[in-house]
PDB file of C-alpha atoms in Angstrom:
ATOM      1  CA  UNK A 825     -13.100 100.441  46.686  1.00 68.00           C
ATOM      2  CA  UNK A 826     -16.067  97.754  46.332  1.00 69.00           C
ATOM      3  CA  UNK A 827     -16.252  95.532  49.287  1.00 86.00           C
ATOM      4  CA  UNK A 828     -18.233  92.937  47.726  1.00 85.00           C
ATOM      5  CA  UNK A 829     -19.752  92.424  44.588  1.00 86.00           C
ATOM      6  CA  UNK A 830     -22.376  94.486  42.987  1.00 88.00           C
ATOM      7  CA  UNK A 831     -25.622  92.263  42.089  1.00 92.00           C
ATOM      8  CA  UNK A 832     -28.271  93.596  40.471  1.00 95.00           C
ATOM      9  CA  UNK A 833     -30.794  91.079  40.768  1.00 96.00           C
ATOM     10  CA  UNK A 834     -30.971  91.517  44.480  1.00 95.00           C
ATOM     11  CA  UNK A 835     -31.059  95.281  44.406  1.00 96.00           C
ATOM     12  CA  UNK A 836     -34.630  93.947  42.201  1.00 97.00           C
ATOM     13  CA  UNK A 837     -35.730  91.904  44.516  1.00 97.00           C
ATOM     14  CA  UNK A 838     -35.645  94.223  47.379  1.00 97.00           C
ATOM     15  CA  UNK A 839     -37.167  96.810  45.490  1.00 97.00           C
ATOM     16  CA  UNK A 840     -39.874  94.654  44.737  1.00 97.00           C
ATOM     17  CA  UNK A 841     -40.336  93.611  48.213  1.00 96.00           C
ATOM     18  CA  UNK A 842     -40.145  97.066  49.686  1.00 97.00           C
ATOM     19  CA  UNK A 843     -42.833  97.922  47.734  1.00 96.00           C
ATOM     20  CA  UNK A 844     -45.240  95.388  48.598  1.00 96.00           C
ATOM     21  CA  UNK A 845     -43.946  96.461  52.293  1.00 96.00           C
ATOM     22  CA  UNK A 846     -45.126  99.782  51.362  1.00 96.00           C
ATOM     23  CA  UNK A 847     -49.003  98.860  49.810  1.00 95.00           C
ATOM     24  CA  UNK A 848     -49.418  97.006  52.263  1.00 93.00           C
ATOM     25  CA  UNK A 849     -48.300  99.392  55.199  1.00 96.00           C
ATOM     26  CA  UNK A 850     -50.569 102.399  53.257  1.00 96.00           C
ATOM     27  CA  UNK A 851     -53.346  99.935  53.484  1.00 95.00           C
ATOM     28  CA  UNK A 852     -52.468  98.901  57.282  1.00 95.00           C
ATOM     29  CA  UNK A 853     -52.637 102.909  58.238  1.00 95.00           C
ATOM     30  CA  UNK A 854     -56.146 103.701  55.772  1.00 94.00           C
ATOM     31  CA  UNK A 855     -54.409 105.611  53.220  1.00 95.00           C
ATOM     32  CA  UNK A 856     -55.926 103.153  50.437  1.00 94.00           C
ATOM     33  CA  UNK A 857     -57.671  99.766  50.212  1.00 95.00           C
ATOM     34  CA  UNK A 858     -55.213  96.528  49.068  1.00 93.00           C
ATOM     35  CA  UNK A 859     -56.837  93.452  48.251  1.00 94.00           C
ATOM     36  CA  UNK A 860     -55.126  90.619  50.251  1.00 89.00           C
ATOM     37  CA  UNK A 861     -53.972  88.809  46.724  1.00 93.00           C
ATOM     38  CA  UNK A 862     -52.240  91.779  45.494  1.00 93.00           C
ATOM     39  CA  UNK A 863     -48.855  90.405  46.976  1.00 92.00           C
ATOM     40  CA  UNK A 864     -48.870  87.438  44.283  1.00 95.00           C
ATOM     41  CA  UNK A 865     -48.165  89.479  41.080  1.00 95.00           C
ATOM     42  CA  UNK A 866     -45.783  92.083  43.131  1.00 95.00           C
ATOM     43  CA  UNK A 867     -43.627  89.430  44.544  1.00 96.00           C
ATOM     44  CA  UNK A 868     -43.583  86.606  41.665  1.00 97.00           C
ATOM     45  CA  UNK A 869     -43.374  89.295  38.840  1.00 96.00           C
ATOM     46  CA  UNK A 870     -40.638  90.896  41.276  1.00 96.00           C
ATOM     47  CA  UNK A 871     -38.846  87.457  41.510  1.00 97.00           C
ATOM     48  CA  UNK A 872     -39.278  86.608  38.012  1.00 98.00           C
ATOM     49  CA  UNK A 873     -37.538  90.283  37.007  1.00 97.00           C
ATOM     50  CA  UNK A 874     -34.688  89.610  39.792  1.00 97.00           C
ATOM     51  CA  UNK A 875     -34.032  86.093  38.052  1.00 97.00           C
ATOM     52  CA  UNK A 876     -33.783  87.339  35.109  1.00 97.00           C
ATOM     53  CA  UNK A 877     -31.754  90.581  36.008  1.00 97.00           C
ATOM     54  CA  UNK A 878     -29.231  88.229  37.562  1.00 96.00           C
ATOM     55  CA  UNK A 879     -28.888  85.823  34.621  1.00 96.00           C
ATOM     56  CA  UNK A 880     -28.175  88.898  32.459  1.00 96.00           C
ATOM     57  CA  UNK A 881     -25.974  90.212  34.635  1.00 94.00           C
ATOM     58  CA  UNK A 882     -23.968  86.934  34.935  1.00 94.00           C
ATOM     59  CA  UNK A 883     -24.001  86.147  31.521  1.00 93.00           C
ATOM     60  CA  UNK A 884     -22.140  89.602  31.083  1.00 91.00           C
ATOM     61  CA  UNK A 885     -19.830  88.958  33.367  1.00 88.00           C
ATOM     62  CA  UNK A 886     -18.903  85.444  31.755  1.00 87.00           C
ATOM     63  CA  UNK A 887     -18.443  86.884  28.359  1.00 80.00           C
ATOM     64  CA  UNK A 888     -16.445  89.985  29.844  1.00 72.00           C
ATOM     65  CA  UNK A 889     -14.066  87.286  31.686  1.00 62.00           C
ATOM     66  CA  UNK A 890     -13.488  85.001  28.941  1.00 55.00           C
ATOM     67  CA  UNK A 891     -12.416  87.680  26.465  1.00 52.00           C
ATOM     68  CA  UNK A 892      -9.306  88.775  28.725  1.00 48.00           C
ATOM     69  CA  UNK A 893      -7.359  85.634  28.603  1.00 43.00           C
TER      70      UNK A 893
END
C-alpha cells in the first residue's frame, strides 16, 4: 500500500540534481575537469523536464478521474 502519492516530476528533478551533485563531486576529488557554468543547462534543462513530466502526469490523472463518474 502507497503511502503517498507517486510524482514523477520530482523523481526528475532529483535525478537531475543528483547528477550535477555527482560532476561536480568527480571534479571536487580530480577525477575530471567541470567548468563552473556546467550547472546551468543540468539544472534548468532538469527543471524544465520535471515541469513538464509533472504536467503530463497531471493531465493523466485529470482525464483518468473524470472518465469514472
Amino acid at each position: 500500500m502507497l503511502r503517498h502519492e507517486f510524482q514523477p516530476g520530482r523523481l526528475v528533478a532529483g535525478l537531475f540534481l543528483t547528477a550535477t551533485g555527482v560532476v561536480f563531486a568527480g571534479d571536487a576529488g580530480g577525477l575530471w575537469e567541470t567548468p563552473w557554468f556546467a550547472v546551468v543547462p543540468l539544472i534548468v534543462g532538469g527543471l524544465c523536464l520535471a515541469g513538464a513530466t509533472a504536467t503530463v502526469a497531471r493531465g493523466i490523472r485529470r482525464r483518468g478521474g473524470t472518465e469514472s463518474g
